[in-house]
PDB file of C-alpha atoms in Angstrom:
ATOM      1  CA  MET A 143       0.012  -0.096   0.157  1.00 89.00           C
ATOM      2  CA  ALA A 144       1.192   3.282  -1.280  1.00 97.00           C
ATOM      3  CA  VAL A 145       2.331   5.885   1.608  1.00 98.00           C
ATOM      4  CA  LYS A 146       0.586   9.117   2.174  1.00 98.00           C
ATOM      5  CA  ILE A 147       2.995  11.803   2.808  1.00 98.00           C
ATOM      6  CA  ASP A 148       1.992  13.962   5.207  1.00 98.00           C
ATOM      7  CA  GLY A 149       2.701  17.798   5.586  1.00 98.00           C
ATOM      8  CA  LYS A 150       0.561  18.645   7.844  1.00 97.00           C
ATOM      9  CA  MET A 151       2.397  16.146  10.199  1.00 98.00           C
ATOM     10  CA  VAL A 152       5.444  17.501   8.838  1.00 98.00           C
ATOM     11  CA  SER A 153       5.058  20.786   9.083  1.00 98.00           C
ATOM     12  CA  ALA A 154       3.862  20.753  12.366  1.00 97.00           C
ATOM     13  CA  GLN A 155       7.021  19.036  13.595  1.00 98.00           C
ATOM     14  CA  ILE A 156       9.463  21.957  11.970  1.00 98.00           C
ATOM     15  CA  LYS A 157       6.901  24.668  13.553  1.00 98.00           C
ATOM     16  CA  ALA A 158       7.191  22.963  17.057  1.00 98.00           C
ATOM     17  CA  ASN A 159      11.260  23.352  16.458  1.00 98.00           C
ATOM     18  CA  LEU A 160      11.308  26.797  15.146  1.00 98.00           C
ATOM     19  CA  ALA A 161       9.154  27.896  18.365  1.00 98.00           C
ATOM     20  CA  GLU A 162      11.893  26.549  20.130  1.00 98.00           C
ATOM     21  CA  ARG A 163      14.648  28.134  18.221  1.00 98.00           C
ATOM     22  CA  VAL A 164      12.512  31.824  18.580  1.00 98.00           C
ATOM     23  CA  ALA A 165      12.258  31.374  22.151  1.00 98.00           C
ATOM     24  CA  SER A 166      16.633  30.801  22.093  1.00 98.00           C
ATOM     25  CA  LEU A 167      16.697  34.000  19.766  1.00 98.00           C
ATOM     26  CA  LYS A 168      14.765  36.350  21.824  1.00 97.00           C
ATOM     27  CA  GLU A 169      16.561  35.658  25.310  1.00 97.00           C
ATOM     28  CA  ARG A 170      19.746  36.530  22.854  1.00 97.00           C
ATOM     29  CA  GLY A 171      17.874  39.995  22.545  1.00 96.00           C
ATOM     30  CA  VAL A 172      17.023  39.118  18.661  1.00 97.00           C
ATOM     31  CA  ASN A 173      12.945  39.242  17.533  1.00 97.00           C
ATOM     32  CA  PRO A 174      12.384  37.865  14.805  1.00 98.00           C
ATOM     33  CA  GLY A 175       9.275  39.738  12.428  1.00 98.00           C
ATOM     34  CA  LEU A 176       7.911  38.044   9.186  1.00 98.00           C
ATOM     35  CA  GLY A 177       6.463  41.134   6.997  1.00 98.00           C
ATOM     36  CA  THR A 178       3.726  40.291   4.227  1.00 98.00           C
ATOM     37  CA  ILE A 179       2.479  43.544   1.389  1.00 98.00           C
ATOM     38  CA  LEU A 180      -0.691  42.332   0.002  1.00 98.00           C
ATOM     39  CA  VAL A 181      -2.169  44.695  -2.739  1.00 97.00           C
ATOM     40  CA  GLY A 182      -5.953  43.959  -3.443  1.00 95.00           C
ATOM     41  CA  SER A 183      -8.559  41.337  -2.436  1.00 91.00           C
ATOM     42  CA  ASP A 184      -8.045  38.322  -4.022  1.00 87.00           C
ATOM     43  CA  PRO A 185      -9.638  35.579  -1.744  1.00 85.00           C
ATOM     44  CA  GLY A 186      -6.747  33.425  -2.137  1.00 82.00           C
ATOM     45  CA  SER A 187      -4.066  35.648  -1.565  1.00 90.00           C
ATOM     46  CA  VAL A 188      -6.294  37.201   1.785  1.00 92.00           C
ATOM     47  CA  LYS A 189      -6.671  33.475   2.669  1.00 89.00           C
ATOM     48  CA  TYR A 190      -2.775  32.811   2.015  1.00 89.00           C
ATOM     49  CA  VAL A 191      -1.054  35.975   3.707  1.00 94.00           C
ATOM     50  CA  ALA A 192      -4.044  35.286   7.093  1.00 94.00           C
ATOM     51  CA  GLY A 193      -2.502  31.720   7.544  1.00 93.00           C
ATOM     52  CA  LYS A 194       0.824  33.224   7.012  1.00 94.00           C
ATOM     53  CA  HIS A 195       0.147  35.625  10.121  1.00 95.00           C
ATOM     54  CA  ALA A 196      -1.649  32.527  12.209  1.00 96.00           C
ATOM     55  CA  ASP A 197       1.383  30.756  12.014  1.00 96.00           C
ATOM     56  CA  CYS A 198       3.634  33.582  12.834  1.00 97.00           C
ATOM     57  CA  ALA A 199       1.296  33.473  16.077  1.00 97.00           C
ATOM     58  CA  GLU A 200       2.122  29.889  16.688  1.00 97.00           C
ATOM     59  CA  ILE A 201       5.772  30.023  17.235  1.00 98.00           C
ATOM     60  CA  GLY A 202       6.158  33.529  18.094  1.00 98.00           C
ATOM     61  CA  VAL A 203       7.131  35.229  15.582  1.00 98.00           C
ATOM     62  CA  ASN A 204       5.769  39.372  15.526  1.00 98.00           C
ATOM     63  CA  SER A 205       4.051  39.952  12.140  1.00 96.00           C
ATOM     64  CA  ILE A 206       4.128  42.934   9.951  1.00 97.00           C
ATOM     65  CA  ARG A 207       1.286  44.086   7.641  1.00 97.00           C
ATOM     66  CA  LYS A 208       1.269  46.048   4.917  1.00 98.00           C
ATOM     67  CA  GLU A 209      -1.833  46.126   3.146  1.00 97.00           C
ATOM     68  CA  LEU A 210      -2.785  48.033  -0.268  1.00 98.00           C
ATOM     69  CA  PRO A 211      -5.984  48.749  -2.678  1.00 97.00           C
ATOM     70  CA  ALA A 212      -6.093  46.713  -5.936  1.00 96.00           C
ATOM     71  CA  ASP A 213      -5.885  49.861  -7.750  1.00 96.00           C
ATOM     72  CA  ALA A 214      -2.249  50.805  -6.327  1.00 97.00           C
ATOM     73  CA  THR A 215       0.381  52.037  -8.062  1.00 97.00           C
ATOM     74  CA  PHE A 216       3.628  50.377  -8.632  1.00 97.00           C
ATOM     75  CA  GLU A 217       5.067  53.657  -6.790  1.00 98.00           C
ATOM     76  CA  GLN A 218       2.968  52.479  -3.903  1.00 98.00           C
ATOM     77  CA  ILE A 219       4.142  49.120  -3.935  1.00 98.00           C
ATOM     78  CA  ALA A 220       7.542  50.332  -4.157  1.00 98.00           C
ATOM     79  CA  GLU A 221       7.591  52.495  -1.495  1.00 98.00           C
ATOM     80  CA  ALA A 222       5.939  49.372   1.137  1.00 98.00           C
ATOM     81  CA  VAL A 223       8.881  47.148  -0.346  1.00 98.00           C
ATOM     82  CA  ARG A 224      11.010  50.293   0.656  1.00 98.00           C
ATOM     83  CA  GLU A 225       9.655  50.751   4.181  1.00 98.00           C
ATOM     84  CA  LEU A 226       9.899  46.720   4.648  1.00 98.00           C
ATOM     85  CA  ASN A 227      13.257  46.959   3.264  1.00 98.00           C
ATOM     86  CA  ALA A 228      14.376  49.938   6.045  1.00 98.00           C
ATOM     87  CA  ASP A 229      12.382  48.696   8.968  1.00 98.00           C
ATOM     88  CA  PRO A 230      14.498  46.827  11.670  1.00 97.00           C
ATOM     89  CA  ALA A 231      12.044  44.948  13.194  1.00 97.00           C
ATOM     90  CA  CYS A 232      11.057  42.985   9.569  1.00 98.00           C
ATOM     91  CA  THR A 233      13.413  40.319   9.361  1.00 98.00           C
ATOM     92  CA  GLY A 234      12.646  39.127   5.980  1.00 98.00           C
ATOM     93  CA  TYR A 235       8.827  39.717   4.164  1.00 98.00           C
ATOM     94  CA  ILE A 236       7.260  38.691   1.289  1.00 97.00           C
ATOM     95  CA  VAL A 237       4.927  40.444  -1.459  1.00 97.00           C
ATOM     96  CA  GLN A 238       1.902  38.696  -2.125  1.00 96.00           C
ATOM     97  CA  LEU A 239       1.708  37.252  -5.687  1.00 92.00           C
ATOM     98  CA  PRO A 240       0.058  37.838  -8.021  1.00 90.00           C
ATOM     99  CA  LEU A 241       0.146  41.649  -8.488  1.00 94.00           C
ATOM    100  CA  PRO A 242      -2.388  43.431  -9.858  1.00 92.00           C
ATOM    101  CA  LYS A 243      -2.585  43.812 -13.686  1.00 93.00           C
ATOM    102  CA  GLY A 244       0.000  45.914 -15.446  1.00 95.00           C
ATOM    103  CA  ILE A 245       2.364  45.758 -12.221  1.00 96.00           C
ATOM    104  CA  ASP A 246       5.816  43.973 -13.342  1.00 97.00           C
ATOM    105  CA  GLU A 247       6.126  41.899 -10.678  1.00 95.00           C
ATOM    106  CA  ASN A 248       9.815  41.164 -11.265  1.00 95.00           C
ATOM    107  CA  ALA A 249      10.663  44.717 -11.133  1.00 97.00           C
ATOM    108  CA  ILE A 250       9.222  44.641  -7.435  1.00 97.00           C
ATOM    109  CA  ILE A 251      10.559  41.898  -6.660  1.00 97.00           C
ATOM    110  CA  ASP A 252      14.233  43.080  -7.468  1.00 97.00           C
ATOM    111  CA  LEU A 253      13.580  46.012  -4.828  1.00 98.00           C
ATOM    112  CA  ILE A 254      13.395  43.547  -1.983  1.00 98.00           C
ATOM    113  CA  ASP A 255      16.747  43.637  -0.082  1.00 98.00           C
ATOM    114  CA  PRO A 256      18.204  39.785  -0.485  1.00 97.00           C
ATOM    115  CA  LYS A 257      19.074  39.347   2.844  1.00 96.00           C
ATOM    116  CA  LYS A 258      15.246  40.050   4.016  1.00 98.00           C
ATOM    117  CA  ASP A 259      13.936  37.684   0.975  1.00 98.00           C
ATOM    118  CA  ALA A 260      11.393  35.614   2.736  1.00 98.00           C
ATOM    119  CA  ASP A 261      10.499  33.448  -0.459  1.00 96.00           C
ATOM    120  CA  GLY A 262      14.224  33.283  -1.432  1.00 97.00           C
ATOM    121  CA  MET A 263      12.705  34.045  -5.306  1.00 95.00           C
ATOM    122  CA  HIS A 264      14.872  37.364  -5.092  1.00 97.00           C
ATOM    123  CA  PRO A 265      17.628  36.983  -8.664  1.00 97.00           C
ATOM    124  CA  TYR A 266      20.448  37.651  -6.348  1.00 98.00           C
ATOM    125  CA  ASN A 267      19.523  34.419  -4.272  1.00 97.00           C
ATOM    126  CA  LEU A 268      18.447  32.124  -6.636  1.00 97.00           C
ATOM    127  CA  GLY A 269      21.997  32.938  -8.526  1.00 97.00           C
ATOM    128  CA  GLU A 270      23.944  32.040  -5.320  1.00 97.00           C
ATOM    129  CA  LEU A 271      21.583  29.109  -5.314  1.00 96.00           C
ATOM    130  CA  VAL A 272      22.950  28.315  -8.710  1.00 96.00           C
ATOM    131  CA  LEU A 273      26.616  28.986  -8.051  1.00 96.00           C
ATOM    132  CA  HIS A 274      26.649  26.585  -4.850  1.00 94.00           C
ATOM    133  CA  ALA A 275      26.242  23.259  -6.074  1.00 95.00           C
ATOM    134  CA  ARG A 276      28.173  21.720  -3.143  1.00 95.00           C
ATOM    135  CA  GLY A 277      28.457  22.638   0.518  1.00 92.00           C
ATOM    136  CA  ASP A 278      26.243  25.326   2.877  1.00 90.00           C
ATOM    137  CA  ILE A 279      23.839  28.311   1.278  1.00 93.00           C
ATOM    138  CA  THR A 280      24.036  30.997   3.464  1.00 93.00           C
ATOM    139  CA  THR A 281      20.717  32.698   1.540  1.00 96.00           C
ATOM    140  CA  PRO A 282      17.220  32.280   1.655  1.00 97.00           C
ATOM    141  CA  LEU A 283      15.693  29.258  -0.003  1.00 97.00           C
ATOM    142  CA  PRO A 284      13.006  29.098  -2.733  1.00 97.00           C
ATOM    143  CA  CYS A 285      10.248  28.004  -0.449  1.00 97.00           C
ATOM    144  CA  THR A 286       7.992  25.327  -2.263  1.00 97.00           C
ATOM    145  CA  PRO A 287      11.272  23.492  -3.650  1.00 98.00           C
ATOM    146  CA  ARG A 288      12.826  23.702  -0.241  1.00 98.00           C
ATOM    147  CA  GLY A 289       9.846  22.302   1.195  1.00 98.00           C
ATOM    148  CA  VAL A 290       9.262  19.569  -1.233  1.00 98.00           C
ATOM    149  CA  ILE A 291      12.511  18.329  -0.466  1.00 98.00           C
ATOM    150  CA  GLU A 292      12.204  18.741   3.555  1.00 98.00           C
ATOM    151  CA  LEU A 293       8.845  16.270   2.851  1.00 98.00           C
ATOM    152  CA  LEU A 294      10.640  13.768   0.728  1.00 98.00           C
ATOM    153  CA  ASN A 295      13.350  13.416   3.670  1.00 98.00           C
ATOM    154  CA  ALA A 296      11.535  13.247   6.625  1.00 98.00           C
ATOM    155  CA  TYR A 297       9.877  10.124   5.368  1.00 98.00           C
ATOM    156  CA  ASP A 298      13.984   8.389   4.265  1.00 98.00           C
ATOM    157  CA  ILE A 299      13.081   8.689   0.788  1.00 98.00           C
ATOM    158  CA  ASP A 300      15.647   8.981  -0.679  1.00 97.00           C
ATOM    159  CA  LEU A 301      16.898  10.584  -4.269  1.00 98.00           C
ATOM    160  CA  ASP A 302      20.241  10.284  -4.774  1.00 98.00           C
ATOM    161  CA  GLY A 303      20.794   9.191  -8.429  1.00 98.00           C
ATOM    162  CA  LYS A 304      16.750   9.193  -8.888  1.00 98.00           C
ATOM    163  CA  GLU A 305      15.349  10.338 -12.160  1.00 98.00           C
ATOM    164  CA  VAL A 306      13.029  13.114 -11.129  1.00 98.00           C
ATOM    165  CA  CYS A 307      10.566  14.543 -13.433  1.00 98.00           C
ATOM    166  CA  VAL A 308       9.056  17.783 -13.109  1.00 98.00           C
ATOM    167  CA  LEU A 309       6.035  18.763 -14.597  1.00 98.00           C
ATOM    168  CA  GLY A 310       5.824  22.743 -15.551  1.00 97.00           C
ATOM    169  CA  ARG A 311       8.381  25.583 -15.776  1.00 96.00           C
ATOM    170  CA  GLY A 312       6.638  28.244 -13.755  1.00 93.00           C
ATOM    171  CA  ILE A 313       9.434  29.887 -11.174  1.00 91.00           C
ATOM    172  CA  THR A 314       7.235  28.919  -8.143  1.00 92.00           C
ATOM    173  CA  ILE A 315       8.650  25.592  -8.284  1.00 96.00           C
ATOM    174  CA  GLY A 316       9.190  24.438 -11.797  1.00 97.00           C
ATOM    175  CA  ARG A 317      12.014  26.137 -12.861  1.00 96.00           C
ATOM    176  CA  THR A 318      13.877  25.888  -9.156  1.00 97.00           C
ATOM    177  CA  VAL A 319      13.356  22.696  -8.139  1.00 98.00           C
ATOM    178  CA  GLY A 320      15.787  21.527 -10.557  1.00 97.00           C
ATOM    179  CA  LEU A 321      18.568  23.725  -8.496  1.00 97.00           C
ATOM    180  CA  LEU A 322      18.180  21.797  -5.267  1.00 97.00           C
ATOM    181  CA  LEU A 323      17.579  18.491  -6.768  1.00 98.00           C
ATOM    182  CA  THR A 324      20.897  18.610  -8.669  1.00 98.00           C
ATOM    183  CA  ARG A 325      22.908  19.694  -5.628  1.00 97.00           C
ATOM    184  CA  LYS A 326      25.802  16.748  -4.380  1.00 97.00           C
ATOM    185  CA  ALA A 327      23.820  16.968  -1.250  1.00 96.00           C
ATOM    186  CA  VAL A 328      21.016  15.333  -3.282  1.00 97.00           C
ATOM    187  CA  ASN A 329      21.996  14.220  -6.085  1.00 98.00           C
ATOM    188  CA  ALA A 330      19.133  13.554  -8.400  1.00 98.00           C
ATOM    189  CA  THR A 331      18.764  13.683 -12.276  1.00 98.00           C
ATOM    190  CA  VAL A 332      15.902  15.885 -13.686  1.00 98.00           C
ATOM    191  CA  THR A 333      14.088  16.350 -16.340  1.00 98.00           C
ATOM    192  CA  LEU A 334      12.566  19.309 -16.992  1.00 98.00           C
ATOM    193  CA  CYS A 335       9.160  19.133 -18.727  1.00 98.00           C
ATOM    194  CA  HIS A 336       6.809  21.585 -20.384  1.00 97.00           C
ATOM    195  CA  THR A 337       4.359  22.800 -23.119  1.00 95.00           C
ATOM    196  CA  GLY A 338       7.414  22.151 -25.729  1.00 97.00           C
ATOM    197  CA  THR A 339       8.035  18.357 -24.680  1.00 98.00           C
ATOM    198  CA  LYS A 340       7.689  16.302 -27.155  1.00 96.00           C
ATOM    199  CA  ASP A 341       6.071  13.085 -25.365  1.00 97.00           C
ATOM    200  CA  VAL A 342       5.940  14.007 -21.852  1.00 98.00           C
ATOM    201  CA  ARG A 343       3.999  10.594 -20.594  1.00 98.00           C
ATOM    202  CA  LYS A 344       7.098   8.973 -21.530  1.00 98.00           C
ATOM    203  CA  HIS A 345       9.272  10.883 -19.317  1.00 98.00           C
ATOM    204  CA  MET A 346       6.635  10.103 -16.832  1.00 98.00           C
ATOM    205  CA  ARG A 347       6.845   6.898 -17.321  1.00 98.00           C
ATOM    206  CA  GLU A 348      10.451   6.477 -17.190  1.00 98.00           C
ATOM    207  CA  ALA A 349      11.064   8.758 -13.378  1.00 98.00           C
ATOM    208  CA  ASP A 350      11.596   7.144 -10.216  1.00 98.00           C
ATOM    209  CA  VAL A 351       9.670  11.075  -8.613  1.00 98.00           C
ATOM    210  CA  ILE A 352       7.221  12.659 -10.415  1.00 98.00           C
ATOM    211  CA  ILE A 353       6.656  16.196  -9.161  1.00 98.00           C
ATOM    212  CA  ALA A 354       3.731  17.770 -10.756  1.00 98.00           C
ATOM    213  CA  ALA A 355       3.177  21.302 -10.823  1.00 97.00           C
ATOM    214  CA  MET A 356       1.129  22.273 -13.751  1.00 96.00           C
ATOM    215  CA  GLY A 357      -2.384  23.920 -12.829  1.00 94.00           C
ATOM    216  CA  SER A 358      -4.004  20.873 -14.597  1.00 96.00           C
ATOM    217  CA  ALA A 359      -6.231  18.957 -12.934  1.00 95.00           C
ATOM    218  CA  GLY A 360      -5.712  14.927 -12.682  1.00 96.00           C
ATOM    219  CA  PHE A 361      -3.275  15.302 -15.339  1.00 97.00           C
ATOM    220  CA  VAL A 362      -1.327  12.450 -14.008  1.00 98.00           C
ATOM    221  CA  LYS A 363      -2.781   9.181 -14.803  1.00 98.00           C
ATOM    222  CA  PRO A 364      -2.412   5.517 -13.787  1.00 98.00           C
ATOM    223  CA  GLU A 365      -1.007   4.845 -17.293  1.00 98.00           C
ATOM    224  CA  ASP A 366       1.343   7.506 -17.249  1.00 98.00           C
ATOM    225  CA  VAL A 367       3.163   5.864 -13.606  1.00 98.00           C
ATOM    226  CA  LYS A 368       5.570   3.556 -13.223  1.00 97.00           C
ATOM    227  CA  GLU A 369       5.338   1.034 -10.269  1.00 98.00           C
ATOM    228  CA  GLY A 370       6.424   2.397  -7.178  1.00 98.00           C
ATOM    229  CA  ALA A 371       7.575   5.146  -8.240  1.00 98.00           C
ATOM    230  CA  VAL A 372       7.076   8.982  -5.793  1.00 98.00           C
ATOM    231  CA  LEU A 373       4.690  11.239  -6.387  1.00 98.00           C
ATOM    232  CA  VAL A 374       4.369  14.790  -5.727  1.00 98.00           C
ATOM    233  CA  ASP A 375       1.290  17.073  -6.704  1.00 98.00           C
ATOM    234  CA  VAL A 376       2.110  20.505  -6.339  1.00 97.00           C
ATOM    235  CA  GLY A 377      -0.596  21.078  -8.858  1.00 95.00           C
ATOM    236  CA  VAL A 378      -3.450  23.579  -7.563  1.00 89.00           C
ATOM    237  CA  SER A 379      -6.569  24.467 -10.383  1.00 89.00           C
ATOM    238  CA  ARG A 380     -10.131  24.964  -8.910  1.00 84.00           C
ATOM    239  CA  VAL A 381     -12.782  22.579 -10.398  1.00 86.00           C
ATOM    240  CA  PHE A 382     -16.531  23.401  -9.817  1.00 81.00           C
ATOM    241  CA  ASP A 383     -17.525  20.147  -8.146  1.00 82.00           C
ATOM    242  CA  GLU A 384     -21.740  19.827  -9.133  1.00 82.00           C
ATOM    243  CA  GLU A 385     -22.542  17.161  -6.719  1.00 82.00           C
ATOM    244  CA  ALA A 386     -21.528  19.811  -3.844  1.00 80.00           C
ATOM    245  CA  GLY A 387     -22.416  22.696  -5.990  1.00 86.00           C
ATOM    246  CA  ARG A 388     -18.910  24.393  -5.313  1.00 87.00           C
ATOM    247  CA  TYR A 389     -15.645  24.752  -5.735  1.00 84.00           C
ATOM    248  CA  ARG A 390     -12.957  22.328  -5.224  1.00 85.00           C
ATOM    249  CA  VAL A 391      -9.323  22.083  -4.679  1.00 84.00           C
ATOM    250  CA  LYS A 392      -7.857  19.715  -7.467  1.00 92.00           C
ATOM    251  CA  GLY A 393      -4.375  18.516  -7.783  1.00 95.00           C
ATOM    252  CA  ASP A 394      -2.395  17.626 -11.041  1.00 98.00           C
ATOM    253  CA  VAL A 395      -2.480  13.863  -9.504  1.00 98.00           C
ATOM    254  CA  ASP A 396      -5.803  11.736 -10.397  1.00 97.00           C
ATOM    255  CA  LYS A 397      -5.528   9.998  -7.448  1.00 96.00           C
ATOM    256  CA  ALA A 398      -6.114   6.794  -8.637  1.00 97.00           C
ATOM    257  CA  SER A 399      -2.657   6.683  -9.474  1.00 98.00           C
ATOM    258  CA  TYR A 400      -2.268   5.853  -6.116  1.00 98.00           C
ATOM    259  CA  GLU A 401      -2.603   2.513  -6.482  1.00 96.00           C
ATOM    260  CA  LYS A 402       0.724   2.100  -8.103  1.00 97.00           C
ATOM    261  CA  VAL A 403       2.881   4.131  -6.415  1.00 98.00           C
ATOM    262  CA  SER A 404       4.872   3.552  -3.146  1.00 98.00           C
ATOM    263  CA  ALA A 405       4.800   7.325  -1.986  1.00 98.00           C
ATOM    264  CA  TYR A 406       2.373  10.364  -2.598  1.00 98.00           C
ATOM    265  CA  THR A 407       2.015  13.965  -1.235  1.00 98.00           C
ATOM    266  CA  PRO A 408      -2.065  14.459  -1.157  1.00 96.00           C
ATOM    267  CA  ASN A 409      -3.469  17.529  -2.327  1.00 94.00           C
ATOM    268  CA  PRO A 410      -4.596  19.935  -0.426  1.00 92.00           C
ATOM    269  CA  GLY A 411      -2.085  18.809   2.377  1.00 95.00           C
ATOM    270  CA  GLY A 412       0.892  17.981   1.276  1.00 97.00           C
ATOM    271  CA  VAL A 413       2.930  20.179  -0.425  1.00 97.00           C
ATOM    272  CA  GLY A 414       0.935  23.233   0.775  1.00 94.00           C
ATOM    273  CA  PRO A 415       2.071  23.432   4.549  1.00 95.00           C
ATOM    274  CA  MET A 416       5.560  22.518   4.138  1.00 97.00           C
ATOM    275  CA  THR A 417       5.529  25.952   1.823  1.00 96.00           C
ATOM    276  CA  ARG A 418       4.842  27.892   4.507  1.00 95.00           C
ATOM    277  CA  ALA A 419       6.824  26.354   7.255  1.00 97.00           C
ATOM    278  CA  MET A 420       9.836  26.488   4.946  1.00 98.00           C
ATOM    279  CA  LEU A 421       8.695  30.484   5.073  1.00 97.00           C
ATOM    280  CA  LEU A 422       9.110  30.439   8.431  1.00 98.00           C
ATOM    281  CA  GLU A 423      12.367  28.332   8.403  1.00 98.00           C
ATOM    282  CA  ASN A 424      13.512  31.381   6.419  1.00 98.00           C
ATOM    283  CA  VAL A 425      13.247  33.979   8.446  1.00 98.00           C
ATOM    284  CA  VAL A 426      14.227  32.421  11.567  1.00 98.00           C
ATOM    285  CA  GLU A 427      17.392  31.462   9.823  1.00 98.00           C
ATOM    286  CA  MET A 428      17.602  35.230   8.681  1.00 97.00           C
ATOM    287  CA  ALA A 429      17.539  36.181  12.360  1.00 97.00           C
ATOM    288  CA  GLU A 430      19.692  33.314  13.809  1.00 97.00           C
ATOM    289  CA  ARG A 431      22.454  34.787  11.199  1.00 93.00           C
ATOM    290  CA  GLN A 432      22.106  38.233  12.631  1.00 88.00           C
ATOM    291  CA  LEU A 433      23.859  36.812  15.699  1.00 86.00           C
TER     292      LEU A 433
END
């Protein structure tokens, strides 16, 4: 029977450890603070930001919120970024994406102080990750890819020498997870598939691990998965459930595929909680570096 990789359980263990580290930091005069910049009132973004601040309260990290209207200009958002860069109470922060249409998201991210980049997505920090294929990295790591690897480690799933098929080339995980997977400490071989890939299902069938991050509900079918593979479902689609009369979150993996694999992450309840936990991990590590 396939092992269900429980992201909620693992993230709870990580947060318990972080709470102890935060208490130790406070004893030494360092008070970690997580900032968020939320533009507009997109329901998904509002809920996600609220969850981050709830996590902060759980482990003793201070919360700093900046909320702007949906019609905020580039300069108004940029000013909020500059304020958090200069705020000593803010150890690290994130700009919640997506931003309203017409706002250059990359230009906003470029303005973030790399030392306060809680998402690990600033070009400087991604460049450091590219440069350091070996040894320790002392810059923030991208949260979702880091969460995937921590989750698999928690279940003793060894990726050394394994063939990993990544579906999707988005910046949140598709284009970044390979940087972590191919580091010497992990040592996996990665194939990145996208809309231009000729025979994506052939690549899936040959993979020891599939990381699905396309946002295409149920894309990975049982016939695409080899016996004993590991499935990591990161995709998020909102699909209308006619029986329930409401929308539900669906992952990229068809649940019928679970019967063939050795382990899988549920969606929701798998990678999502780990992404939030890694955001906190980045902030606590930033505070520890201050010492």
